[in-house]
Coordinates of C-alpha atoms in Angstrom, one line a residue:
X799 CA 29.8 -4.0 103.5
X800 CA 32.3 -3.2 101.4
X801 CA 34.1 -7.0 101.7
X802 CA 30.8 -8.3 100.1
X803 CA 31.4 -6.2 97.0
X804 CA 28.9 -3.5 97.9
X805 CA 32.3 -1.0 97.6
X806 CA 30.0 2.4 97.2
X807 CA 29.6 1.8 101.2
X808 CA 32.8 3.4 101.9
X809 CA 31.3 7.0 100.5
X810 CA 28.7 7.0 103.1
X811 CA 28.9 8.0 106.9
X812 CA 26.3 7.4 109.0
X813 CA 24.5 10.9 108.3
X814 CA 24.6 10.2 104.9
X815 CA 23.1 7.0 105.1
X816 CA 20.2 8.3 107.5
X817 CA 19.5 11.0 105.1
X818 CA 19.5 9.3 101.9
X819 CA 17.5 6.0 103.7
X820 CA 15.0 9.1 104.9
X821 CA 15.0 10.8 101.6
X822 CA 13.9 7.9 99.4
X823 CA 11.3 6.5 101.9
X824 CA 9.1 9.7 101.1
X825 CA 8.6 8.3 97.8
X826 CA 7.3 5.2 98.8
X827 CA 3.8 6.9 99.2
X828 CA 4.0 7.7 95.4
X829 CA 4.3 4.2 94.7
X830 CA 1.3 3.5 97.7
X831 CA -1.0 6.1 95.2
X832 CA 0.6 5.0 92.2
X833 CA -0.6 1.2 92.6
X834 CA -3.2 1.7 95.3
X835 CA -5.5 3.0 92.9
X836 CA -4.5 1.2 89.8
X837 CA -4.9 -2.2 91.9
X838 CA -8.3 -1.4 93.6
X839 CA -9.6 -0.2 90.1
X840 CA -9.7 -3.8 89.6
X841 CA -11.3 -5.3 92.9
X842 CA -15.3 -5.5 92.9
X843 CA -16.1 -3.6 95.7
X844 CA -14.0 -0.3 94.3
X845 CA -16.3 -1.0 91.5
X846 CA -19.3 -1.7 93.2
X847 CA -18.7 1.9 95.6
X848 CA -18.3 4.1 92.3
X849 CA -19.1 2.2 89.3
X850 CA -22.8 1.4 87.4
X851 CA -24.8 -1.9 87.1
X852 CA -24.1 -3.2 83.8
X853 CA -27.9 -4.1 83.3
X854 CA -26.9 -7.4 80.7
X855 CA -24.3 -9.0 83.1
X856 CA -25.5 -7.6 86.4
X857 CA -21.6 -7.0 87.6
X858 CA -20.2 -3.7 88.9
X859 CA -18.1 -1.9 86.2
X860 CA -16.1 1.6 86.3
X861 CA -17.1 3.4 83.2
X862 CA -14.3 3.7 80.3
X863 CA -15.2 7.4 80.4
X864 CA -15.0 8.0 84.3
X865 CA -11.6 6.0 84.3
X866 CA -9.7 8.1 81.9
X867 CA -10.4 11.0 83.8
X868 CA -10.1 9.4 87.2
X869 CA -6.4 8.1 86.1
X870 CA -5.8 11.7 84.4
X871 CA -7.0 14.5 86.2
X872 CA -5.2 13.7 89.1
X873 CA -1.9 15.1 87.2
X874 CA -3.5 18.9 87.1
X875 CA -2.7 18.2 91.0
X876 CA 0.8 16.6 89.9
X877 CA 1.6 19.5 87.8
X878 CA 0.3 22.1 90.2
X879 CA 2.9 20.3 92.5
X880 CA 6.0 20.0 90.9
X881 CA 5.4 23.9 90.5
X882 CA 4.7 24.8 94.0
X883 CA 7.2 22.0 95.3
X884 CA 10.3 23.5 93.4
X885 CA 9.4 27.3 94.4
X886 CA 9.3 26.2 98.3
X887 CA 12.3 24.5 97.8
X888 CA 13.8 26.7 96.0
X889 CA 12.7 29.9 98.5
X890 CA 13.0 28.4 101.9
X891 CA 14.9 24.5 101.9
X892 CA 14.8 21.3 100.6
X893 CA 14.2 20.4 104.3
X894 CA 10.9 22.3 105.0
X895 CA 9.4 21.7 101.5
X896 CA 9.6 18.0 102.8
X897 CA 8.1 18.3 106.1
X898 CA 5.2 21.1 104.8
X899 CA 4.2 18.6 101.9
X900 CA 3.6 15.8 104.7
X901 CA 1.6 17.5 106.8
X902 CA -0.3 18.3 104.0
X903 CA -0.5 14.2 102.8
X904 CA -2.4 13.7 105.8
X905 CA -5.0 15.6 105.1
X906 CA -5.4 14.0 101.7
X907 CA -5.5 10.3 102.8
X908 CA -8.1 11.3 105.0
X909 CA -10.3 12.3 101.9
X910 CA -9.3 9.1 100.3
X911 CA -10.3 6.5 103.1
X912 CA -13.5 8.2 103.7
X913 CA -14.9 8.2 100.1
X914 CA -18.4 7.6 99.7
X915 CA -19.0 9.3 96.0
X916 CA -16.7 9.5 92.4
X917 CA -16.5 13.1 93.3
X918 CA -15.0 12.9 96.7
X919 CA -12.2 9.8 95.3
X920 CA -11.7 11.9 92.4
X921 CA -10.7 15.0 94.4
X922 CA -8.7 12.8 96.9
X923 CA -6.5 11.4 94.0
X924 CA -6.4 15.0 92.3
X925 CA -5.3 16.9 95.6
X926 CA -3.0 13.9 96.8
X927 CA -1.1 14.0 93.6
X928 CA -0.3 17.7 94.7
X929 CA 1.9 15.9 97.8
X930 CA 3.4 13.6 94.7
X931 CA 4.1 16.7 92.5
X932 CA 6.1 18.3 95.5
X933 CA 7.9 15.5 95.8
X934 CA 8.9 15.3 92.6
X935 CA 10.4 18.6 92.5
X936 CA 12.4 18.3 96.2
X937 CA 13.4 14.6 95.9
X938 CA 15.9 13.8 93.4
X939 CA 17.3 17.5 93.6
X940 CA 17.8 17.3 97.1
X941 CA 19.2 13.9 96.7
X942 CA 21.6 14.8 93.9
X943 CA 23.2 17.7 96.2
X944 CA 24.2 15.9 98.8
X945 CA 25.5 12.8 97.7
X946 CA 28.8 12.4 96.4
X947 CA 29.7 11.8 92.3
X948 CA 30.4 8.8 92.5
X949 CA 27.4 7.5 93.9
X950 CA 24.5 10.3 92.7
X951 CA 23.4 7.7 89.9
X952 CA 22.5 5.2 92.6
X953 CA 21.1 7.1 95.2
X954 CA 19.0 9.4 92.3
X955 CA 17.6 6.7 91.1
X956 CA 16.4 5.2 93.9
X957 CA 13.8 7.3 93.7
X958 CA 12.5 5.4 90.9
X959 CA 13.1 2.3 93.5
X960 CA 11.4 3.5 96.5
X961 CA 8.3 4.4 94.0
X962 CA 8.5 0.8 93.0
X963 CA 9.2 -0.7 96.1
X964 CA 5.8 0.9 97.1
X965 CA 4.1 -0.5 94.6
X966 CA 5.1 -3.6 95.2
X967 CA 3.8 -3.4 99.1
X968 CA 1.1 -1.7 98.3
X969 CA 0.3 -4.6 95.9
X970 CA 1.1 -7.1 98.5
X971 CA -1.9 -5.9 100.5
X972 CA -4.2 -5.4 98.0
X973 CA -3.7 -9.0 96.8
X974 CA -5.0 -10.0 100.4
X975 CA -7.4 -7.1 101.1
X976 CA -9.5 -7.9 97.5
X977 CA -10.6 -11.0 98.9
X978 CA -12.3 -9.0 102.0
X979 CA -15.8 -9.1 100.7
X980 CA -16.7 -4.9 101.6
X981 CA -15.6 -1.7 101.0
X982 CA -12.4 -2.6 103.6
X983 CA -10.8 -4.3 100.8
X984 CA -10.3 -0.8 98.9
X985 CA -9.7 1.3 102.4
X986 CA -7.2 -0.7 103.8
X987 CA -4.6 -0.4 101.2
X988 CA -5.5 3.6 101.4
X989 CA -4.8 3.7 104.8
X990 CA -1.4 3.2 104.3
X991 CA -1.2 6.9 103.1
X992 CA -0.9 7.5 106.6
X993 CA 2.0 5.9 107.1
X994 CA 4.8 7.5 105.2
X995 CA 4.5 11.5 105.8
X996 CA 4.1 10.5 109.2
X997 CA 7.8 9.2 108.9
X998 CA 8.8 12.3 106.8
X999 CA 7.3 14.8 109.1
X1000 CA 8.8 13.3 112.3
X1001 CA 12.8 11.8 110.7
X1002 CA 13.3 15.0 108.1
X1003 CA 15.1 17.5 110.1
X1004 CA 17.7 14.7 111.3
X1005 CA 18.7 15.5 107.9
X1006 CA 21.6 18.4 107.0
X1007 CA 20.6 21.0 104.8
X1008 CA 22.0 20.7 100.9
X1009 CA 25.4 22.9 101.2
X1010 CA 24.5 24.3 97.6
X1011 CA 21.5 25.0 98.8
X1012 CA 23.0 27.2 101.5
X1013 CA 25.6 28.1 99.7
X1014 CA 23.3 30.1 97.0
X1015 CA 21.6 31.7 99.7
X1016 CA 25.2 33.0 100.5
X1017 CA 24.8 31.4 103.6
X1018 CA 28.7 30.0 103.6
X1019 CA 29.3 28.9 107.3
X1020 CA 26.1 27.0 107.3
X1021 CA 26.9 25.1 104.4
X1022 CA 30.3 23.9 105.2
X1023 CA 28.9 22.7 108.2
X1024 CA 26.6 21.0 106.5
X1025 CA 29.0 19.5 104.2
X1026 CA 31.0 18.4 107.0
X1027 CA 28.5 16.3 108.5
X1028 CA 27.3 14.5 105.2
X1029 CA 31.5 13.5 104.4
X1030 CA 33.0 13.2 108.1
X1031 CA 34.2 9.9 108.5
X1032 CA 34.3 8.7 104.7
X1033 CA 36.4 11.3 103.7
X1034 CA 39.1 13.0 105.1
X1035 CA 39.0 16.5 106.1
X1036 CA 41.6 17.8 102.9
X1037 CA 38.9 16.3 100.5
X1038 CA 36.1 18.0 102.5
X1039 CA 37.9 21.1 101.7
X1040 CA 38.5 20.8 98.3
X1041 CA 34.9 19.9 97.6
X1042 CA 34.0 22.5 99.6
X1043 CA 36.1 25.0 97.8
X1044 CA 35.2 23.4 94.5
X1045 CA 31.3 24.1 95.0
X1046 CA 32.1 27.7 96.4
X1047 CA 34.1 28.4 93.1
X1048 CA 31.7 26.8 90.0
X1049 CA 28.6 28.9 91.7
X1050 CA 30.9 31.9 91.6
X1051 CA 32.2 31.3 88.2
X1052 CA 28.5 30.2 87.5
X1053 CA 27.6 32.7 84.2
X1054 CA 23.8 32.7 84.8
X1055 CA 21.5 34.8 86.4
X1056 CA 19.1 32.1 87.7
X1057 CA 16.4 34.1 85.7
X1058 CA 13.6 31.4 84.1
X1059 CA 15.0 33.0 80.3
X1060 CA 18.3 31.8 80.8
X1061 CA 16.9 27.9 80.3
X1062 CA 16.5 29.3 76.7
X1063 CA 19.4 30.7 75.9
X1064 CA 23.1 29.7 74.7
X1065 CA 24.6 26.2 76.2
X1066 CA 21.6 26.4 78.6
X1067 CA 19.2 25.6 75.9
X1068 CA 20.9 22.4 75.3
X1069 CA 20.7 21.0 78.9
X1070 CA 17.3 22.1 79.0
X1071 CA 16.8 20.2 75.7
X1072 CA 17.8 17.3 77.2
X1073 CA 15.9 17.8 80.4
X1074 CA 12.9 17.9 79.0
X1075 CA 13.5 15.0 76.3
X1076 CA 14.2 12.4 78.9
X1077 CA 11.4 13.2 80.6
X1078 CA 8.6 13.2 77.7
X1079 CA 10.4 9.7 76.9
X1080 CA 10.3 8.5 80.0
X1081 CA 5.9 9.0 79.6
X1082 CA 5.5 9.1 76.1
X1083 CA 7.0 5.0 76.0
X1084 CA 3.8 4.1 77.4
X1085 CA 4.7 3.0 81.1
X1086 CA 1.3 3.7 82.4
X1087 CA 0.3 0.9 80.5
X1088 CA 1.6 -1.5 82.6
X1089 CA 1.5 0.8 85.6
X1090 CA -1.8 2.4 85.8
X1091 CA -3.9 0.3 83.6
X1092 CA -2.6 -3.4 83.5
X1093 CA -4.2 -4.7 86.5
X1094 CA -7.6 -3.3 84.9
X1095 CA -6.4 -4.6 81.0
X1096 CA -5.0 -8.4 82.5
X1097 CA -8.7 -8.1 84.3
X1098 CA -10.4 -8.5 80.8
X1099 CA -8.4 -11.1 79.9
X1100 CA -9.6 -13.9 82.0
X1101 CA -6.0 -15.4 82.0
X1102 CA -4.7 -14.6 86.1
X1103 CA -5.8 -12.6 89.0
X1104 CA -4.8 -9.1 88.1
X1105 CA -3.9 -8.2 91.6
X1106 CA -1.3 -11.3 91.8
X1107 CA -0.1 -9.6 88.3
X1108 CA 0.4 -6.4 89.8
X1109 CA 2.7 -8.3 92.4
X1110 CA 4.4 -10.3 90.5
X1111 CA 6.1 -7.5 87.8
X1112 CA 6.0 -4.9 91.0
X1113 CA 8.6 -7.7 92.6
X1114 CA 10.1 -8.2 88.5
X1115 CA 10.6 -4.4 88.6
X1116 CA 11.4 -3.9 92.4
X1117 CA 14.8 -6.4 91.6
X1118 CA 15.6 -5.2 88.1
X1119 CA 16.0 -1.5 89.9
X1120 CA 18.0 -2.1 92.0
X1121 CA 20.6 -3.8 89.9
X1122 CA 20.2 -1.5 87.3
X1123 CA 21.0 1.2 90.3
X1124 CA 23.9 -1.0 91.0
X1125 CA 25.1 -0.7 87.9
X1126 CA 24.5 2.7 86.5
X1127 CA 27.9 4.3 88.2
X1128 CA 30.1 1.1 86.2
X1129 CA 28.2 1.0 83.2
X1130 CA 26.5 4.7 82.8
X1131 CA 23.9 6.0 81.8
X1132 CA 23.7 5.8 78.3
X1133 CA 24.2 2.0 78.1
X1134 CA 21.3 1.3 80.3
X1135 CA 19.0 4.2 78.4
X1136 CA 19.8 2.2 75.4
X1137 CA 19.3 -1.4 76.5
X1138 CA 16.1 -0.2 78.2
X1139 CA 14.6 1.8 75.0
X1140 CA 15.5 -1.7 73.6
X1141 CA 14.0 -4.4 75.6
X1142 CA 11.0 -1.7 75.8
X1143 CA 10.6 -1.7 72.4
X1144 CA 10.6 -5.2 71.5
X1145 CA 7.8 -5.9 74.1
X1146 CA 5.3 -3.5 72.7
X1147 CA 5.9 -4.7 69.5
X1148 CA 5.6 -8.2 70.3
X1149 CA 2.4 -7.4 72.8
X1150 CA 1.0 -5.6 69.2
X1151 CA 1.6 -8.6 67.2
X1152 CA 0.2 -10.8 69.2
X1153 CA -3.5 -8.9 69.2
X1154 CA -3.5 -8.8 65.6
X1155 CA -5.2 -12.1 65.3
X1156 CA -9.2 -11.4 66.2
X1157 CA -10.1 -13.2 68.6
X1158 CA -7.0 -13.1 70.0
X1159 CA -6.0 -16.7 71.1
X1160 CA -5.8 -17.9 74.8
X1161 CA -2.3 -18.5 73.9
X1162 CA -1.9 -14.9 72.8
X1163 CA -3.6 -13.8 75.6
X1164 CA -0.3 -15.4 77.7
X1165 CA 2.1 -13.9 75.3
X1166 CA 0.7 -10.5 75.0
X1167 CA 0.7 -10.5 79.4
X1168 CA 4.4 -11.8 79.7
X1169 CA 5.3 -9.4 77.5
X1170 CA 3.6 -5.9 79.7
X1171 CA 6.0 -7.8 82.2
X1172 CA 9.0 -7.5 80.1
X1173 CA 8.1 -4.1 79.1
X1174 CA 8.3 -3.6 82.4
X1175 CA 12.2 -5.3 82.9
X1176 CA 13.2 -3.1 80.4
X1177 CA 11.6 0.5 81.8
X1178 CA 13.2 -0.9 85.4
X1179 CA 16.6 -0.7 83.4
X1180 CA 17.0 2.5 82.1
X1181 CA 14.1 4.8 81.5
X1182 CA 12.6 4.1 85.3
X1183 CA 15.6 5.9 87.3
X1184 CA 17.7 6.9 85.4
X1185 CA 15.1 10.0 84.1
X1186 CA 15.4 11.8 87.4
X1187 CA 19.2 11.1 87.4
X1188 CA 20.1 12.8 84.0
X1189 CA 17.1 15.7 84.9
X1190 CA 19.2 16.8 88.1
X1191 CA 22.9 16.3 86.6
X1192 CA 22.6 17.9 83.1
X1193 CA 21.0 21.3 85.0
X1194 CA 23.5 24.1 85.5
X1195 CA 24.1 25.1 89.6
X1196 CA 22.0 28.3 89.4
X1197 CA 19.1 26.8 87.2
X1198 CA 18.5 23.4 88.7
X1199 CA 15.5 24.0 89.9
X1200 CA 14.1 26.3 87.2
X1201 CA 15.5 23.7 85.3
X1202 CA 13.7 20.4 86.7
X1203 CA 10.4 22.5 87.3
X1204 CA 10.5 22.3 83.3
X1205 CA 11.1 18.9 82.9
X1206 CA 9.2 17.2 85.6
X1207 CA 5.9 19.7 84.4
X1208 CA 6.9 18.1 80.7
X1209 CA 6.8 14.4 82.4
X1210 CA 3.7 15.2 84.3
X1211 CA 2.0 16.6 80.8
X1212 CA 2.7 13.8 79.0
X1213 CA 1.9 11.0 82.2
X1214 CA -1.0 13.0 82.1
X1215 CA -1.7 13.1 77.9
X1216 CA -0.8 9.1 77.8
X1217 CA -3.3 8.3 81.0
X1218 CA -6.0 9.9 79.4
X1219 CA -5.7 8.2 75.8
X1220 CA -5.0 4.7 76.9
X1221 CA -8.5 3.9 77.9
X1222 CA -10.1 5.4 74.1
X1223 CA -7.2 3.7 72.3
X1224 CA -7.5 0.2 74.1
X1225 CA -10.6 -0.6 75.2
X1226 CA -13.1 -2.5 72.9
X1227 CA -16.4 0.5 72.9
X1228 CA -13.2 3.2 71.9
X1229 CA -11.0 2.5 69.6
X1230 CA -10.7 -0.9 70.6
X1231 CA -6.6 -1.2 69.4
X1232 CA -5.8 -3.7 72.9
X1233 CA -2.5 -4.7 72.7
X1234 CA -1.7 -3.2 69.0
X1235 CA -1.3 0.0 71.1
X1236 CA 2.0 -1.6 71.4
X1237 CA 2.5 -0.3 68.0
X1238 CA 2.3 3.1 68.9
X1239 CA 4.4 2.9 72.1
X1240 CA 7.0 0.7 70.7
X1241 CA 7.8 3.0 67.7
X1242 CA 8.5 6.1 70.3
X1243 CA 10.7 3.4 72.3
X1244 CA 12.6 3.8 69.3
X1245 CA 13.1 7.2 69.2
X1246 CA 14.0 7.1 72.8
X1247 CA 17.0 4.5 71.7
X1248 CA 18.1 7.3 69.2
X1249 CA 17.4 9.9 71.1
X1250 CA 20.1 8.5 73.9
X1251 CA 22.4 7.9 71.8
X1252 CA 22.8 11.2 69.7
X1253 CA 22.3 13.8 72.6
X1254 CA 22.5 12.2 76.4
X1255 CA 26.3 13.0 77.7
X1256 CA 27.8 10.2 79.9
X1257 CA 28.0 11.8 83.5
X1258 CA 28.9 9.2 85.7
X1259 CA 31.8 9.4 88.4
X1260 CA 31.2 13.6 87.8
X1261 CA 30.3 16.5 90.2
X1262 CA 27.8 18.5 89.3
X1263 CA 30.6 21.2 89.4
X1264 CA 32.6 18.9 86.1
X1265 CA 29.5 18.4 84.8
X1266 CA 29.1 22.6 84.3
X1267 CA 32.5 22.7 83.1
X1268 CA 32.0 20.6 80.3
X1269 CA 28.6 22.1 79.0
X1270 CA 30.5 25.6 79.4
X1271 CA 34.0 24.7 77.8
X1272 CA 31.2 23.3 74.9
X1273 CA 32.7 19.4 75.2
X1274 CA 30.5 17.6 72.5
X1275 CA 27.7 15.7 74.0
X1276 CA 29.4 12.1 72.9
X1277 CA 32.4 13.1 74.6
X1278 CA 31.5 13.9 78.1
X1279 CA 32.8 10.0 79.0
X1280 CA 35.9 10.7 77.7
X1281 CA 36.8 14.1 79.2
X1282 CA 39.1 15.0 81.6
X1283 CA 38.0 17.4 83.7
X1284 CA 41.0 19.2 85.7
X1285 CA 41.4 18.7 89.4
X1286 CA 41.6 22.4 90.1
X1287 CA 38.6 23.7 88.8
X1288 CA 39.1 27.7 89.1
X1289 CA 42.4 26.9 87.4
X1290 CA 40.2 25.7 84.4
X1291 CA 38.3 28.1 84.2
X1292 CA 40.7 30.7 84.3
X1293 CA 42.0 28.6 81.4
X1294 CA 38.6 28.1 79.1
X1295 CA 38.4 31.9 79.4
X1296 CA 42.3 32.5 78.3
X1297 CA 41.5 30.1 75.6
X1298 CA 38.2 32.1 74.2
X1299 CA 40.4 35.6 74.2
X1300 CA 42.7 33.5 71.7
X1301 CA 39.7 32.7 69.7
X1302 CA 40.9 29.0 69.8
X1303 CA 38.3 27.4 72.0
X1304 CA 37.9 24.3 69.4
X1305 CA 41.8 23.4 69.9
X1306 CA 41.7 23.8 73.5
X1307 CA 38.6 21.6 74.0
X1308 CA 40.1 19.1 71.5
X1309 CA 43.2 18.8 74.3
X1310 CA 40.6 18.0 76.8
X1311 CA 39.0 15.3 75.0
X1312 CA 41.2 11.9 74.8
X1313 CA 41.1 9.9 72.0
X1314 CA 39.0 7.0 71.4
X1315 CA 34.6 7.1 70.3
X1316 CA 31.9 6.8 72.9
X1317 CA 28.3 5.2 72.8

């Protein structure tokens, strides 16, 4: 693989690979809810099973009121998951959280295929986003603990990928199923919810435990074992041991407690600053615009099926993942942020310009839906997978999960707050703003661009062990790039501790930090 320039190959044995392939698969079924719904929203038998006779027109239609809370309640269950998911996790295994919440998917599909009322589709959206939440809070922790630094930004962010790459098959069979003329055409593409947990439940224990898992639960000879499956073969067994010894040594030089204060207090506070900023970006640019609501929105407009626009920018954003996973171990992260918060903003505001006129021009009408597809380009570069990357690498050892419980319950808030207002501030009996909500959206783009560059550090090519030392030696957040950490890390900290007795910590970190500026 390697000799076709895919060189991050040689970091993966075969264990590795299984695991990671395994791992990401589970979030396909977010992407299955993610666009089942959003998709079928549009077809007319989803509308004629739970919608009302518009008496003028005679067509089917899903009230504006019943749709904000049908694409919004369902994150109480997403919230409510991301709790539960990171204390079983945290309490008993990344392993068993994945095969409990499984089960416990199939169960929920079943709700969803058999709906017959609003009420029972409602509660089968609301209680499968439970399963989603879960999975949120196992997924990209789990992924960043076993993989090694040099690859963690690719295999993190594919769980933005695997979410997309769902979508996009989900969106494949919804474009054929809509032209089934019954209530198949919405239950087929449901039925799918079967398929993934099934996987999950069956493949997840061919998977080793996270060693700093294991090793927190001071269960030492489990976790090098562990270790030494996930590395044997791509590294040799010297480097096992040093990485071995190199986790044992940062969670016993490891200052905090674990307790849900520390995320408030001294350098914590920071990370968990930055934890929860990425993640109220990541919502608060307006992705469920294009995600959740475009098929329905592109529906109004006349112009193109909205189910062959759900799968063409599901393919658009499928592709621009993947590269921009390629790439975010070369480049980092704080290029892509920026280049996404970029192309991001410029669609929204070009999307709001072109619904000033009223009535907006046919030829608007094309502008304003290429651009939701290169909104969605730009969100597939950065702010897409890169979100769960930075959440799981800025968190200190001992915190991580305390600390992504906070920021993925910020990001399910604010997925939550933005689902719930589109529909008021776009469609014509609400506010009626259309595409000017691009406006709105495009301004906190902005502040996501600014946001990057003044306070995200550059991890790339760094354990999680460097990354600690950095935030606890009190490197500046611009420099992280540019720091050296030292090989032997219980030698620095020995030495960051000498350093505060001397009261010179500024001088010592400034010997750490080369020359040169950073993004």
């Amino acid at each position: 693989m390697a000799k076709f320039g895919f060189e991050k190959a040689r970091y993966f044995n075969g264990t590795l690979l299984l695991s990671v392939v395994i791992i990401a698969v589970s979030t396909f079924n977010y992407g299955f809810d993610n666009q089942a719904f959003a998709t079928t929203q549009s077809m007319d038998y989803f509308a004629k099973q739970f919608g009302e006779r518009n008496a003028k027109t005679g067509v089917y239609e899903l009230p504006s009121d019943w749709l904000a809370l049908f694409n919004s309640l369902n994150y109480i269950g997403f919230a409510a998951g991301v709790i539960i998911g990171s204390q079983i996790s945290s309490m008993f295994g990344r392993r068993w959280c994945m095969f409990g919440m499984s089960c416990y998917a199939l169960v929920t599909a079943t709700i969803a295929v058999t709906s017959k009322s609003r009420e029972q589709i409602m509660a089968a959206r609301i209680l499968n986003y439970i399963y989603v939440g879960i999975e949120l809070a196992v997924v990209p922790t789990f992924q960043s603990e076993i993989v090694p630094a040099p690859v963690r930004g690719f295999v993190v962010g594919s769980y933005q990928m695997s979410l997309m790459a769902g979508g996009l098959v989900i969106n494949a069979v919804c474009y054929g199923t809509g032209f089934i003329e019954s209530n198949r055409s919405w239950q087929i593409p449901l039925g799918l919810f079967y398929i993934v947990p099934t996987i999950i439940a069956a493949a997840i224990f061919f998977v080793p435990e996270s060693p700093r898992w294991l090793l927190r639960k001071n269960r030492t000879d489990e976790a090098r074992k562990m270790l030494q499956r996930l590395r044997q073969g791509a590294f040799t067994e010297e480097q096992i041991d040093a990485e071995f010894a190199e986790l044992r040594n940062a969670l016993e030089n490891e200052p905090e407690q674990g307790k849900f204060i520390e995320l408030f207090k001294g350098k914590n506070l920071i990370r968990t600053a930055i934890v929860v900023g990425v993640n109220f970006f990541q919502q608060a640019t307006g992705q469920a615009f294009s995600s959740q609501y475009g098929a329905v929105y592109v529906k109004t407009l006349g112009i193109i099926n909205p189910r062959l626009f759900s799968l063409i920018t599901s393919g658009i954003g499928v592709t621009i993942c993947f590269i921009s996973l390629y790439t975010t171990d070369k480049m980092g992260r704080r290029v892509q942020l920026m280049a996404s918060a970029l192309i991001m903003a410029g669609a929204l505001f070009t999307m709001g310009g072109l619904g000033v006129q009223s009535p907006v021009p046919t030829a608007n009408m094309r502008g304003i839906i290429s651009m939701i597809a290169v909104f969605a380009i730009g969100f597939a570069t950065g702010w897409g997978p890169l979100t769960y990357v930075v959440t799981t690498e800025v968190s200190s050892l001992r915190l991580r999960d305390l600390n992504s419980r906070v920021g993925f319950t910020v990001n399910v808030v604010f997925n939550w707050a933005v689902n719930f207002s589109i529909p008021y501030l776009v469609w014509p009996d609400k506010a009626g703003l259309g595409s000017k909500v691009g406006f709105i959206f495009g301004s906190i783009a902005i502040l996501a661009l600014i946001f990057t560059y003044t306070c995200i550090p550059e991890c790339k090519g760094k354990t999680l062990e460097q990354v600690d030392w950095l935030f606890n030696n009190d490197v500046p957040l611009r420099k992280f790039g540019q720091t050296e950490v030292p090989a032997n890390l219980e030698t620095a900290h020995t030495y960051s501790k000498g350093i505060e007795r001397e009261g010179d910590v500024e001088q010592g970190r400034n010997s750490q930090v080369s020359k040169g500026d950073s993004l």
